[in-house]
Short mmCIF file of C-alpha atoms and ligand atoms in Angstrom, two decimals:
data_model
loop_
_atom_site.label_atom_id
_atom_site.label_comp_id
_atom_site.label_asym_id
_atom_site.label_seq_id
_atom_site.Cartn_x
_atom_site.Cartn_y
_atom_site.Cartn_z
CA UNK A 23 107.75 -197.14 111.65
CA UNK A 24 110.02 -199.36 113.92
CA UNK A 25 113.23 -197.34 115.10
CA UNK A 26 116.22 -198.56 116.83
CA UNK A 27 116.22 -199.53 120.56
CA UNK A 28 117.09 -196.40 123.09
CA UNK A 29 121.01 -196.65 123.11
CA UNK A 30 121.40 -198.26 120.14
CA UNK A 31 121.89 -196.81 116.68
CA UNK A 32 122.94 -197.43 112.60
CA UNK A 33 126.85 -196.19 112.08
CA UNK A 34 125.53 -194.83 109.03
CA UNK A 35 127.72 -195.50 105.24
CA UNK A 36 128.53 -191.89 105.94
CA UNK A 37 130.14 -192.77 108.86
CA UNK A 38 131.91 -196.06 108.32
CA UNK A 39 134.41 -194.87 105.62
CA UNK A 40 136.20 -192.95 108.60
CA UNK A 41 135.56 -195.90 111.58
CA UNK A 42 137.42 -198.35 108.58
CA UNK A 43 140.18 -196.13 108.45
CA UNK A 44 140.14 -195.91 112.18
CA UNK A 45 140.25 -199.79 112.51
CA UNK A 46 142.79 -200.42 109.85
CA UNK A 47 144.97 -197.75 111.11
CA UNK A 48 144.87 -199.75 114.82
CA UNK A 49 145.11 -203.10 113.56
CA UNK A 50 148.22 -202.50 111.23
CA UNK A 51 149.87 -200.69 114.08
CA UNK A 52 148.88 -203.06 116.47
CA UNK A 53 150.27 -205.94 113.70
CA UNK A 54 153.74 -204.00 113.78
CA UNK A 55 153.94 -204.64 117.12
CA UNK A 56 153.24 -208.19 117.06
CA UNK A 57 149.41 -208.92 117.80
CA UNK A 58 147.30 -210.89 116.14
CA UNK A 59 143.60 -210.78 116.07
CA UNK A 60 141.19 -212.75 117.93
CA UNK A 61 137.06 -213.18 117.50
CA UNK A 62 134.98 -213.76 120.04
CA UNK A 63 131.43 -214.27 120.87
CA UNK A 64 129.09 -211.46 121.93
CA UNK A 65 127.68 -213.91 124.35
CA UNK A 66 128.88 -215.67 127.14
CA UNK A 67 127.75 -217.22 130.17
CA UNK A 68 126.97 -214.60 132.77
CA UNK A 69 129.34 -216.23 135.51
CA UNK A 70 132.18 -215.33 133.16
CA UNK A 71 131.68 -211.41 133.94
CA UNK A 72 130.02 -211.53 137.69
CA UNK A 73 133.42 -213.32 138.60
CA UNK A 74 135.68 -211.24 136.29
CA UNK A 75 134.91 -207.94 135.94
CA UNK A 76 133.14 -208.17 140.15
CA UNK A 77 130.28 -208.56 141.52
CA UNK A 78 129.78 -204.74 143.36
CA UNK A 79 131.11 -203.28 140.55
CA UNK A 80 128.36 -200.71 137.68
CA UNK A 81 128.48 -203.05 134.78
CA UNK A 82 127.44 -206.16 136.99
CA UNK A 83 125.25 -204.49 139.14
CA UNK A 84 123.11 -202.61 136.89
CA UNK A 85 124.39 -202.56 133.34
CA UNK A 86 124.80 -205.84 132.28
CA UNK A 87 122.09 -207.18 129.17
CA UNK A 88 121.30 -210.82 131.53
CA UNK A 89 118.53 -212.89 130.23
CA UNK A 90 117.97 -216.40 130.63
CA UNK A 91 118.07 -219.07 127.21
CA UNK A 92 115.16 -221.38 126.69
CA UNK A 93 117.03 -224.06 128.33
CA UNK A 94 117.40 -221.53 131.56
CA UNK A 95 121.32 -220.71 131.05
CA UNK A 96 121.93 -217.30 132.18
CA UNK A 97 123.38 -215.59 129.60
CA UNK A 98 124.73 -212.09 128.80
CA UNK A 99 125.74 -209.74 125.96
CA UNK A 100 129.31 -208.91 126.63
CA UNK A 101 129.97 -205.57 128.40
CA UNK A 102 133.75 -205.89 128.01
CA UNK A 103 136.00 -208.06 125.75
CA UNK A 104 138.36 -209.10 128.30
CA UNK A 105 137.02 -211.38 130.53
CA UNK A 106 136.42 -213.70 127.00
CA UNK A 107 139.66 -213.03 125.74
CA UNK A 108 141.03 -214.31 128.77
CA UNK A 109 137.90 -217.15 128.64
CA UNK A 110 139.52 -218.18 125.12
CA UNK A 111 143.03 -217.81 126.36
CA UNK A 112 142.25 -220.61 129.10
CA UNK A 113 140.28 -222.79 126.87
CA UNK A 114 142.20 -223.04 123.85
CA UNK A 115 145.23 -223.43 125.89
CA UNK A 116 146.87 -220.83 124.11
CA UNK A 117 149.94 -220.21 126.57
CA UNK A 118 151.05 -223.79 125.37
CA UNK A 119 152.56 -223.13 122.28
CA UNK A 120 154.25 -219.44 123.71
CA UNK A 121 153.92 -218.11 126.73
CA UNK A 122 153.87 -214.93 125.42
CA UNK A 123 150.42 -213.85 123.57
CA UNK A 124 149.73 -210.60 122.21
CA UNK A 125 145.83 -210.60 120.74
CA UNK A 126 143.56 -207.42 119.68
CA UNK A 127 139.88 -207.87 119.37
CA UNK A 128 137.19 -204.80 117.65
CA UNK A 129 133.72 -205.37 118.15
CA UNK A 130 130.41 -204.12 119.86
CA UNK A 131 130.05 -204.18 123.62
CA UNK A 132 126.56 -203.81 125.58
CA UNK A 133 125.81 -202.26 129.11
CA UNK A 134 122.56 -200.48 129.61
CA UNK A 135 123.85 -197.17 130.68
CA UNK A 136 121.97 -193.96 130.35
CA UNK A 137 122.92 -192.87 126.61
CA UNK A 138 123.57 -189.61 126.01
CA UNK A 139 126.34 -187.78 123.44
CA UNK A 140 129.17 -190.45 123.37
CA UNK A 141 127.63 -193.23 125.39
CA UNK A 142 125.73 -196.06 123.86
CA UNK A 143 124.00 -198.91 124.88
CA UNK A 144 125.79 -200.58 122.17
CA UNK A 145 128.97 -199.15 121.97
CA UNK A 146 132.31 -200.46 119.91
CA UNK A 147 135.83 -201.40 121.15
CA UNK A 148 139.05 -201.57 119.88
CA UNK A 149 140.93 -203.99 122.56
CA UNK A 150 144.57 -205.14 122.79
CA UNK A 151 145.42 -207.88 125.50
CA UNK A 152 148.89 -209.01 126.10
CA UNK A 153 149.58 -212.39 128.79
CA UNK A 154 152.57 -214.16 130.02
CA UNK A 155 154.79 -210.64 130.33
CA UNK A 156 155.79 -209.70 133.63
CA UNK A 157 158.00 -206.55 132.56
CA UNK A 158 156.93 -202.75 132.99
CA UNK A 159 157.76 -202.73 129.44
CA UNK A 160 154.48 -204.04 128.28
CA UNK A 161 152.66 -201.78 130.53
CA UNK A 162 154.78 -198.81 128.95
CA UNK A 163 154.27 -200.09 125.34
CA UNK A 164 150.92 -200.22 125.24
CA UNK A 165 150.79 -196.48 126.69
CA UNK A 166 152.89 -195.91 123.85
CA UNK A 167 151.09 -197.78 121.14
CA UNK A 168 147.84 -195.99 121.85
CA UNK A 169 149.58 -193.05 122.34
CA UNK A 170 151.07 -193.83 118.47
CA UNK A 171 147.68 -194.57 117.15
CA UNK A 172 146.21 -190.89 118.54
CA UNK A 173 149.14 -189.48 117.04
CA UNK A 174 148.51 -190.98 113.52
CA UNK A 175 145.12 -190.17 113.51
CA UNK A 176 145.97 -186.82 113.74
CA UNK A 177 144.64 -186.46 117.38
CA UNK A 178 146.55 -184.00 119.75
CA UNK A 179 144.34 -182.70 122.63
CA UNK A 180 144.34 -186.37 124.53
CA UNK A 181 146.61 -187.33 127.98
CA UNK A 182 147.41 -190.32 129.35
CA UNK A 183 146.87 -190.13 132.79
CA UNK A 184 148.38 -193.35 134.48
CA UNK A 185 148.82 -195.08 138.40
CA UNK A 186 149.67 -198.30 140.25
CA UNK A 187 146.97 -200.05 142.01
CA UNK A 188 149.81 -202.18 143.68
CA UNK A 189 148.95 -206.02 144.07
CA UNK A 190 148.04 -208.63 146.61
CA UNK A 191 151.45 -207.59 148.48
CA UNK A 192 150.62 -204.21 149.17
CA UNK A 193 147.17 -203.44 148.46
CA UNK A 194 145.73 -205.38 151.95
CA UNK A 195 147.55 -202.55 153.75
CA UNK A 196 146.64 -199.50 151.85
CA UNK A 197 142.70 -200.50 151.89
CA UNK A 198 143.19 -201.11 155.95
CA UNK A 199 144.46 -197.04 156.06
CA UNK A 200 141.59 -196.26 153.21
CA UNK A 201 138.77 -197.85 155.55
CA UNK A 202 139.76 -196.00 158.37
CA UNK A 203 139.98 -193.16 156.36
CA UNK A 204 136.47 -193.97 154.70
CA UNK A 205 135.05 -194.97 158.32
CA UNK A 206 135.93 -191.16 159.26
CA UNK A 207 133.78 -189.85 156.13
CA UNK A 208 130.66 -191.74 156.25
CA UNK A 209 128.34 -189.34 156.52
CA UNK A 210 129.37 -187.75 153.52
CA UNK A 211 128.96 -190.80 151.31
CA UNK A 212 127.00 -191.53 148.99
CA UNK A 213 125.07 -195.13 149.73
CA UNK A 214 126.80 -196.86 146.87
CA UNK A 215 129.98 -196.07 148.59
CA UNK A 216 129.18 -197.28 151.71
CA UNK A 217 128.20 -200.36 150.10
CA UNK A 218 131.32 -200.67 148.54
CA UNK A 219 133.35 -199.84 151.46
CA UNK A 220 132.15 -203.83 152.67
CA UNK A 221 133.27 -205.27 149.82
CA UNK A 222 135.72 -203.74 147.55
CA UNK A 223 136.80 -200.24 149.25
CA UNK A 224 139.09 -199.11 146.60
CA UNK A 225 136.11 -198.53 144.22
CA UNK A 226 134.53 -195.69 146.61
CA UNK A 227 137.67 -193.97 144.88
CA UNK A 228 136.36 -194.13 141.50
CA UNK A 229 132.70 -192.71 142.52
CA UNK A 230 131.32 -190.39 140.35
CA UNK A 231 129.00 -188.47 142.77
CA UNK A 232 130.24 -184.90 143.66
CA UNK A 233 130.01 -184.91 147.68
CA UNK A 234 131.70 -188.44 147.66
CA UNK A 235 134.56 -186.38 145.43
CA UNK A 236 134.83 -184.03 147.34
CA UNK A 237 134.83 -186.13 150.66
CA UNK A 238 137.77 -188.28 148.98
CA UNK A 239 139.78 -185.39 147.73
CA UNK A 240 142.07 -186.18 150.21
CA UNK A 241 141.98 -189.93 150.16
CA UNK A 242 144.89 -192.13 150.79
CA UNK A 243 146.78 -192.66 147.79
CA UNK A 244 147.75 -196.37 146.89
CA UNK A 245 150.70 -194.40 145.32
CA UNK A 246 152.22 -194.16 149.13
CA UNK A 247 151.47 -197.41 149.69
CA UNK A 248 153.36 -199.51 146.93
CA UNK A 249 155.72 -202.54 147.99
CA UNK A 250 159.11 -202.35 146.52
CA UNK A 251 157.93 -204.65 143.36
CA UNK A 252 154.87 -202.23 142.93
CA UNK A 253 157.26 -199.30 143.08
CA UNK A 254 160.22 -200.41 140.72
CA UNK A 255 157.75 -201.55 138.06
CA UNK A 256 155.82 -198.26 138.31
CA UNK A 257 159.31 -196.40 138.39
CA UNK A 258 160.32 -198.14 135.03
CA UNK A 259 157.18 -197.23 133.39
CA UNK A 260 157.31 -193.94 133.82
CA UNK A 261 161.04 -193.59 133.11
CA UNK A 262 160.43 -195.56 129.67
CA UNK A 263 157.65 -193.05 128.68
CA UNK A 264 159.43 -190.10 129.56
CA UNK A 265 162.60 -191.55 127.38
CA UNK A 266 160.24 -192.15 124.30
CA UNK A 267 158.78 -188.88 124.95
CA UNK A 268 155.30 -189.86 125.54
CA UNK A 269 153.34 -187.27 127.43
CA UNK A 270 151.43 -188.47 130.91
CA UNK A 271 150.24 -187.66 134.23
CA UNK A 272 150.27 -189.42 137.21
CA UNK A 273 146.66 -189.68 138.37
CA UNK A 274 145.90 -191.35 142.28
CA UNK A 275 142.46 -191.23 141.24
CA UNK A 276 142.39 -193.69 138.72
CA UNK A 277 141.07 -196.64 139.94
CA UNK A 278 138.92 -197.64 136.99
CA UNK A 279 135.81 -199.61 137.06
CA UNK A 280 136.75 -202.83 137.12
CA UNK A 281 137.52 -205.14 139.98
CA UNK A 282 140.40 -207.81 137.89
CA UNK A 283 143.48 -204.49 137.95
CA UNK A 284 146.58 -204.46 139.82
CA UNK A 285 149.87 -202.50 139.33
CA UNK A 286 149.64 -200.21 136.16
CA UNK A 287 146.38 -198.64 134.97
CA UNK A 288 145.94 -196.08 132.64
CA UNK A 289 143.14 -193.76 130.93
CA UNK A 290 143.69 -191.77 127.65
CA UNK A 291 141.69 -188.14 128.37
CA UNK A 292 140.40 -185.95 126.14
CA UNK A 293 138.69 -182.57 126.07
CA UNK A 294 137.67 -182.91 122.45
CA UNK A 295 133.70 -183.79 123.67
CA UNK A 296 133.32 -180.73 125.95
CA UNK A 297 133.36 -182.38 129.51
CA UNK A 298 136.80 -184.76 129.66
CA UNK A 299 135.99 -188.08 128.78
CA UNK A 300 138.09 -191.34 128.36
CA UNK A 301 138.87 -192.88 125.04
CA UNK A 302 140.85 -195.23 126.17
CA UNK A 303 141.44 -197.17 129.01
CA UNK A 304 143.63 -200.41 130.65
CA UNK A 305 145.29 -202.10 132.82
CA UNK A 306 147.27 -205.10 134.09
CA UNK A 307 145.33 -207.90 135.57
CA UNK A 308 147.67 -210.25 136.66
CA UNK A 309 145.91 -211.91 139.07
CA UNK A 310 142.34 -212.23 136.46
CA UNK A 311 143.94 -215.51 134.54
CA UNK A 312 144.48 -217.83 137.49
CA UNK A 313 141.08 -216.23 139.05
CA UNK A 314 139.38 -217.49 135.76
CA UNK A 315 140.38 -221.06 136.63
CA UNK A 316 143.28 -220.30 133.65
CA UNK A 317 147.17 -220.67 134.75
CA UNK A 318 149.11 -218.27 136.71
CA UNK A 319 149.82 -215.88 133.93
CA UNK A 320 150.04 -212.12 133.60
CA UNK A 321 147.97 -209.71 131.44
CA UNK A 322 147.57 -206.31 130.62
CA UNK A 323 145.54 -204.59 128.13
CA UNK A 324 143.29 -202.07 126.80
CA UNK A 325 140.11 -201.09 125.05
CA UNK A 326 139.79 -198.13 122.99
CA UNK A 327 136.17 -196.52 122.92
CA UNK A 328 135.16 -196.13 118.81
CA UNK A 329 132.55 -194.53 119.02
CA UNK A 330 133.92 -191.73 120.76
CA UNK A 331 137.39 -191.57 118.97
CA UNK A 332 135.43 -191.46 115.75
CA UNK A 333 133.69 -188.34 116.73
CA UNK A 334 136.81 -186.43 117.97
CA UNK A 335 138.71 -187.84 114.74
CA UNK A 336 135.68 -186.37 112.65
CA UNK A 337 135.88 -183.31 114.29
CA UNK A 338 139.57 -182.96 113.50
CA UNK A 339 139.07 -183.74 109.88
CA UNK A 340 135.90 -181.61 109.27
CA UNK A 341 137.66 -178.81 111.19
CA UNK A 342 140.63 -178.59 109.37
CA UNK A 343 141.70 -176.40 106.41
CA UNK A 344 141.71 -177.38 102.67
CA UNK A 345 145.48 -176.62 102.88
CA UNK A 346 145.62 -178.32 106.48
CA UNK A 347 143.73 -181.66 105.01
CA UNK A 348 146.34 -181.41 101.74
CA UNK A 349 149.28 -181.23 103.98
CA UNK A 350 148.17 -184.35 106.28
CA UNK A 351 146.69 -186.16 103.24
CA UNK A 352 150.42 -187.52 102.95
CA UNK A 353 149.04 -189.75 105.71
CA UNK A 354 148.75 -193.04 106.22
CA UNK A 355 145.45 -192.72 107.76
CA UNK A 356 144.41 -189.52 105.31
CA UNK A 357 144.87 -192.05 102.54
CA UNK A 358 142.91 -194.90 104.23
CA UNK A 359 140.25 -192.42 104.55
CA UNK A 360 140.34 -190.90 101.26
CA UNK A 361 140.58 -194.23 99.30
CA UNK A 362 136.92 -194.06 100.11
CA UNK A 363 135.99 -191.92 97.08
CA UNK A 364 136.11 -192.25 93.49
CA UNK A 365 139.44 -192.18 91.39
CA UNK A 366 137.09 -191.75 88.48
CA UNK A 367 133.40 -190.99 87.71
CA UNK A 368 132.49 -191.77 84.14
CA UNK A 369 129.55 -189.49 82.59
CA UNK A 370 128.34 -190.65 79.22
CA UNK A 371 126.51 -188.75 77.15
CA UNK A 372 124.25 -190.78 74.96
CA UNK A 373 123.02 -194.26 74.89
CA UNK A 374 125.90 -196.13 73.15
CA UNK A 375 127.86 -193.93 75.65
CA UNK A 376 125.96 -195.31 77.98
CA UNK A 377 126.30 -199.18 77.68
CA UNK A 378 130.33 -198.64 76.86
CA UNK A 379 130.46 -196.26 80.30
CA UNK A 380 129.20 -199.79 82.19
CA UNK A 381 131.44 -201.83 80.56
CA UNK A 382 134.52 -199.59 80.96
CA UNK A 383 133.57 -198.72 84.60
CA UNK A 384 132.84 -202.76 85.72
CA UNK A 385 136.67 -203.18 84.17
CA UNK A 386 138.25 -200.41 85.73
CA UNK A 387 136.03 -201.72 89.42
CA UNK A 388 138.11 -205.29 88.53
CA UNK A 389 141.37 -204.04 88.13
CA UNK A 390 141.34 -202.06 91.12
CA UNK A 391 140.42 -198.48 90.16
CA UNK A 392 137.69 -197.02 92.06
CA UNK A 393 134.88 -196.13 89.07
CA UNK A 394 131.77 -195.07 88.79
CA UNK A 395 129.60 -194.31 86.39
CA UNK A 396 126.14 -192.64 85.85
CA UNK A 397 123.47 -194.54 84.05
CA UNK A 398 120.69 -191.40 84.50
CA UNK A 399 120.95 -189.60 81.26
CA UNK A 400 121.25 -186.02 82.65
CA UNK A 401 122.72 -183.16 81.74
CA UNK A 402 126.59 -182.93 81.71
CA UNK A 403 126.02 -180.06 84.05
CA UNK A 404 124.10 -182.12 86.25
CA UNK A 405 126.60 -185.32 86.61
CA UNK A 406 129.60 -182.60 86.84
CA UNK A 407 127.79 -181.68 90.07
CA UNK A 408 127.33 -184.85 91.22
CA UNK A 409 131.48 -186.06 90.76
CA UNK A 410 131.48 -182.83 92.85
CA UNK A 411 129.51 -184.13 95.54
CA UNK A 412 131.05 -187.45 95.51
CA UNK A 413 134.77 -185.90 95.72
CA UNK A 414 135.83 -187.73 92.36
CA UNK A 415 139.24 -187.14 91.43
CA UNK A 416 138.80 -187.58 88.15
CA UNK A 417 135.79 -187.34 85.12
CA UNK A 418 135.90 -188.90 82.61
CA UNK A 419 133.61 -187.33 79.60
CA UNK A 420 132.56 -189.65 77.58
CA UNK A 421 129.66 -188.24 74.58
CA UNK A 422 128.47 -190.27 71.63
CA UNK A 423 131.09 -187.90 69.15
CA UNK A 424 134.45 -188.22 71.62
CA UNK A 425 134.01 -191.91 70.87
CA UNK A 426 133.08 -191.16 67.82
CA UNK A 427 136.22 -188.97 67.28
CA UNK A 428 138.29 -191.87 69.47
CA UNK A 429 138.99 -188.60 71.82
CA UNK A 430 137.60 -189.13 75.22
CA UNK A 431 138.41 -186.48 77.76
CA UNK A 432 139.88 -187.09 81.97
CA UNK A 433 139.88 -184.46 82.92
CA UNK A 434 141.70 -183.84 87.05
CA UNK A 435 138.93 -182.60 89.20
CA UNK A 436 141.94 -180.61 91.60
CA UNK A 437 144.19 -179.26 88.70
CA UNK A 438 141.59 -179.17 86.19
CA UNK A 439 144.85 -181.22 83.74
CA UNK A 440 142.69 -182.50 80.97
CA UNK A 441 143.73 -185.58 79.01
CA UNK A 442 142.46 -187.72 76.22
CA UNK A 443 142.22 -191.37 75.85
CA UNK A 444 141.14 -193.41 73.36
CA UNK A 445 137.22 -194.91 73.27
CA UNK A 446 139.54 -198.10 71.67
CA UNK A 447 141.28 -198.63 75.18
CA UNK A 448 140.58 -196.74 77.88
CA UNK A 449 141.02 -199.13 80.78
CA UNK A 450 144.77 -199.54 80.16
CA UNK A 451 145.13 -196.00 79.35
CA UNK A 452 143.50 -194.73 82.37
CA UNK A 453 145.56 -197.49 84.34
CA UNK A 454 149.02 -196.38 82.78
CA UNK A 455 147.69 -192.55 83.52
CA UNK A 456 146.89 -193.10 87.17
CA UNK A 457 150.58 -194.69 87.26
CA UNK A 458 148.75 -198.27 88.50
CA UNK A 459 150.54 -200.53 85.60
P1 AMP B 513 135.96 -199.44 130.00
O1 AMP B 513 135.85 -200.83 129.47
O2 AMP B 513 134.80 -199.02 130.84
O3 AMP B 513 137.28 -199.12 130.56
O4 AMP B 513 135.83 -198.51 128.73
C1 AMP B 513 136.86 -198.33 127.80
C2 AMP B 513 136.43 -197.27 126.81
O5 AMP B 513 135.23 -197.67 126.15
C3 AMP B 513 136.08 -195.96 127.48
O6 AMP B 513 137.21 -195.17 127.62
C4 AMP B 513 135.09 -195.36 126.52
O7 AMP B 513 135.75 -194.63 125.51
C5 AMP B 513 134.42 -196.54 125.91
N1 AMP B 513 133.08 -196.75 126.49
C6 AMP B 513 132.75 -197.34 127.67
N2 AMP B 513 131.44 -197.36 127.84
C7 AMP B 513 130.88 -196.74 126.78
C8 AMP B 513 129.53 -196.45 126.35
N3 AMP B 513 128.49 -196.80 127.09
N4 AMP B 513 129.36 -195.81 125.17
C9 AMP B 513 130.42 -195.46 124.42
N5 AMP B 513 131.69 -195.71 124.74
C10 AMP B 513 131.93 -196.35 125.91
#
């Protein structure tokens, strides 16, 4: 039997129902604030990423999916979204019509990592760019939208943690202090570090290896090293959260993976998957547009990490009481996600039963009403069980004599309300009953 690739898998129909709600819950708040969506290709040329995302850094070292075309282009599966969102940005000239561009992007992203519980080779992104905005604003709005979306989904046990990477200004004289610092440490480094150290020293900060954490614990901060600009816009950001009461820390550590961020960055924790893991993570990048050949423009964004906000969102909802799931169900996102199963579930009981129990259902499928019905000729006790198992809010009994009689029965799965409507008209019936007229 062939299976799926190491790292990859199927987001089973089991699944998806909740990873819909998920994405329609982002992209309707992300619409309220004034994004539109973009699709891109999950290939580009692999010069787009070595000079974006930088050259010493994981993804393009080791992780990236690079194979040459059968014309010899080097090629590779997107690791990140927004080195082509700025790619289409640039080539489609976007900033011409307003300067101001607010996009948002969902799709699969590749790096061959080692997969284990929440890390794919395949993995999916929600992503939210923003360009031509110089304000701390932004920065603090998008802490804020994601920090919106968590809250919606019913997600509590997540933390911003945010810092400022300062820009070309400051940052020259921080990483002269954090060399001299690192020169001092060497021989507790790991060799990745010390290979880093040539080229891009502020990344040794984001090694994952123990003894280099340990050795860095008391690292320069770039925190103490922020020009005036870097310090004000920092200084606004935070003030703005703490005003709309959005919960963060400030973390020196966070550096993030990437080579393109400067000034704000920010990681949304969570403790939900036993070790603390991101969910979310960002940053601005205004120097990554102009690098890319593009205009001198600013940008900032995120990408949210589905896979793994889908499994602490399912373990929310499957943890949750009857009466805890009733309260929430009030929900925008509760009603997303239970719009998934069926309003009614038709069981006929005969064979004219039958062919009317098609007819009825395909009607009430067109005018909007989610229907099923059961062509298998079981037992009523059987198909009962099965509306059970498919969470259908209502039955509708349907034997040869209740048409017969004109008398079919609906009866309200919760509050076991029984109704009858007649075999003459039960579409509009059912329609006017479920208040859908
Ligand atoms: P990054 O682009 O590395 O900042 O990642 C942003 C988010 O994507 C992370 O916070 C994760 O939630 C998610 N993510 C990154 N890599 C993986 C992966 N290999 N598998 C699953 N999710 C990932």
């Amino acid at each position: 039997m062939i299976q799926t690739i190491r790292g990859f898998r199927d987001i089973l129909p089991e699944d998806t129902a909740l990873w819909q709600a998920i994405e329609k819950s982002a992209s309707e708040l992300f619409e309220d604030f004034g994004f539109q969506e973009i699709r891109i290709p999950i290939m580009e040329k692999t010069e787009l990423f070595a000079r974006s995302i930088g050259e010493t850094t994981d993804i393009v070292e080791k992780e990236m999916y690079t194979f040459p075309d059968r014309k010899g282009d080097k090629l590779t599966l997107r690791p990140e979204a927004t080195a082509s969102v700025v790619r289409s940005y640039i080539q489609h000239n976007m900033g011409a019509s307003d300067p101001v561009q607010k996009l948002y992007t969902i799709g699969p992203m590749f790096r061959r990592e080692r997969p284990q519980k929440g890390r794919y080779r395949q993995f999916y992104q929600i992503n939210a760019e923003v360009f031509g905005i110089s304000s701390p604003y932004i920065d603090a709005q998008l802490i804020l939208i994601l920090n919106e979306l968590f809250k919606r989904l019913g997600l509590s046990e997540l933390k911003a943690h945010i810092n400022s990477l300062g820009c070309k200004e400051c940052r020259p004289a921080f990483q002269k202090e954090l060399l001299s610092f690192l020169n001092g440490k060497k021989e507790h480094l790991c060799e990745n570090c010390l290979r880093r150290m040539e080229k891009n020293p502020l990344r040794t900060l984001d090694c994952k290896v123990p003894e280099c954490r340990a050795a860095l614990a008391d690292a320069p901060s770039t925190l103490d090293h922020l020009c005036s600009g870097c310090s004000d816009h920092f200084e606004t950001v935070k003030s703005v959260l703490n005003e709309q009461g959005v919960d963060f820390t400030v973390d020196k550590t966070l550096v993030r993976g990437l080579d393109y961020y400067s000034r704000t960055t920010f990681e949304i924790l969570t403790t939900a998957l036993g070790a603390q893991s991101a969910v979310a993570g960002g940053g601005r990048y205004d120097a990554l547009i102009k690098e890319l050949d593009g205009p001198e423009t600013y940008g900032i964004g995120f990408a949210i990490g589905l896979d793994r906000l889908a499994d602490i969102v399912a373990q929310v909802v499957n943890s949750s009481s009857v009466e805890e799931r009733e309260a929430g169900s009030q929900s925008k996102f509760m009603k997303l996600l239970y719009a998934k199963v069926p309003d009614i579930f038709i069981i006929p009981l005969g064979e004219k039963a039958t062919r009317l129990a098609y007819l009825w259902s395909s009607s009430l499928n067109i005018a909007g009403i989610r229907t099923e019905a059961d062509y298998s000729g079981r037992s009523l006790k059987s198909l009962m069980k099965r509306a059970d198992r498919l969470n259908a809010a209502h039955v509708l009994i349907a034997g040869d004599q209740e048409i017969e009689e004109n008398a079919l029965v609906l009866r309200n799965m919760k509050t076991k309300e029984q109704y009858f409507i007649t075999a003459e008209n039960p579409v509009e019936e059912i329609e006017t009953l479920l208040n859908r007229v």
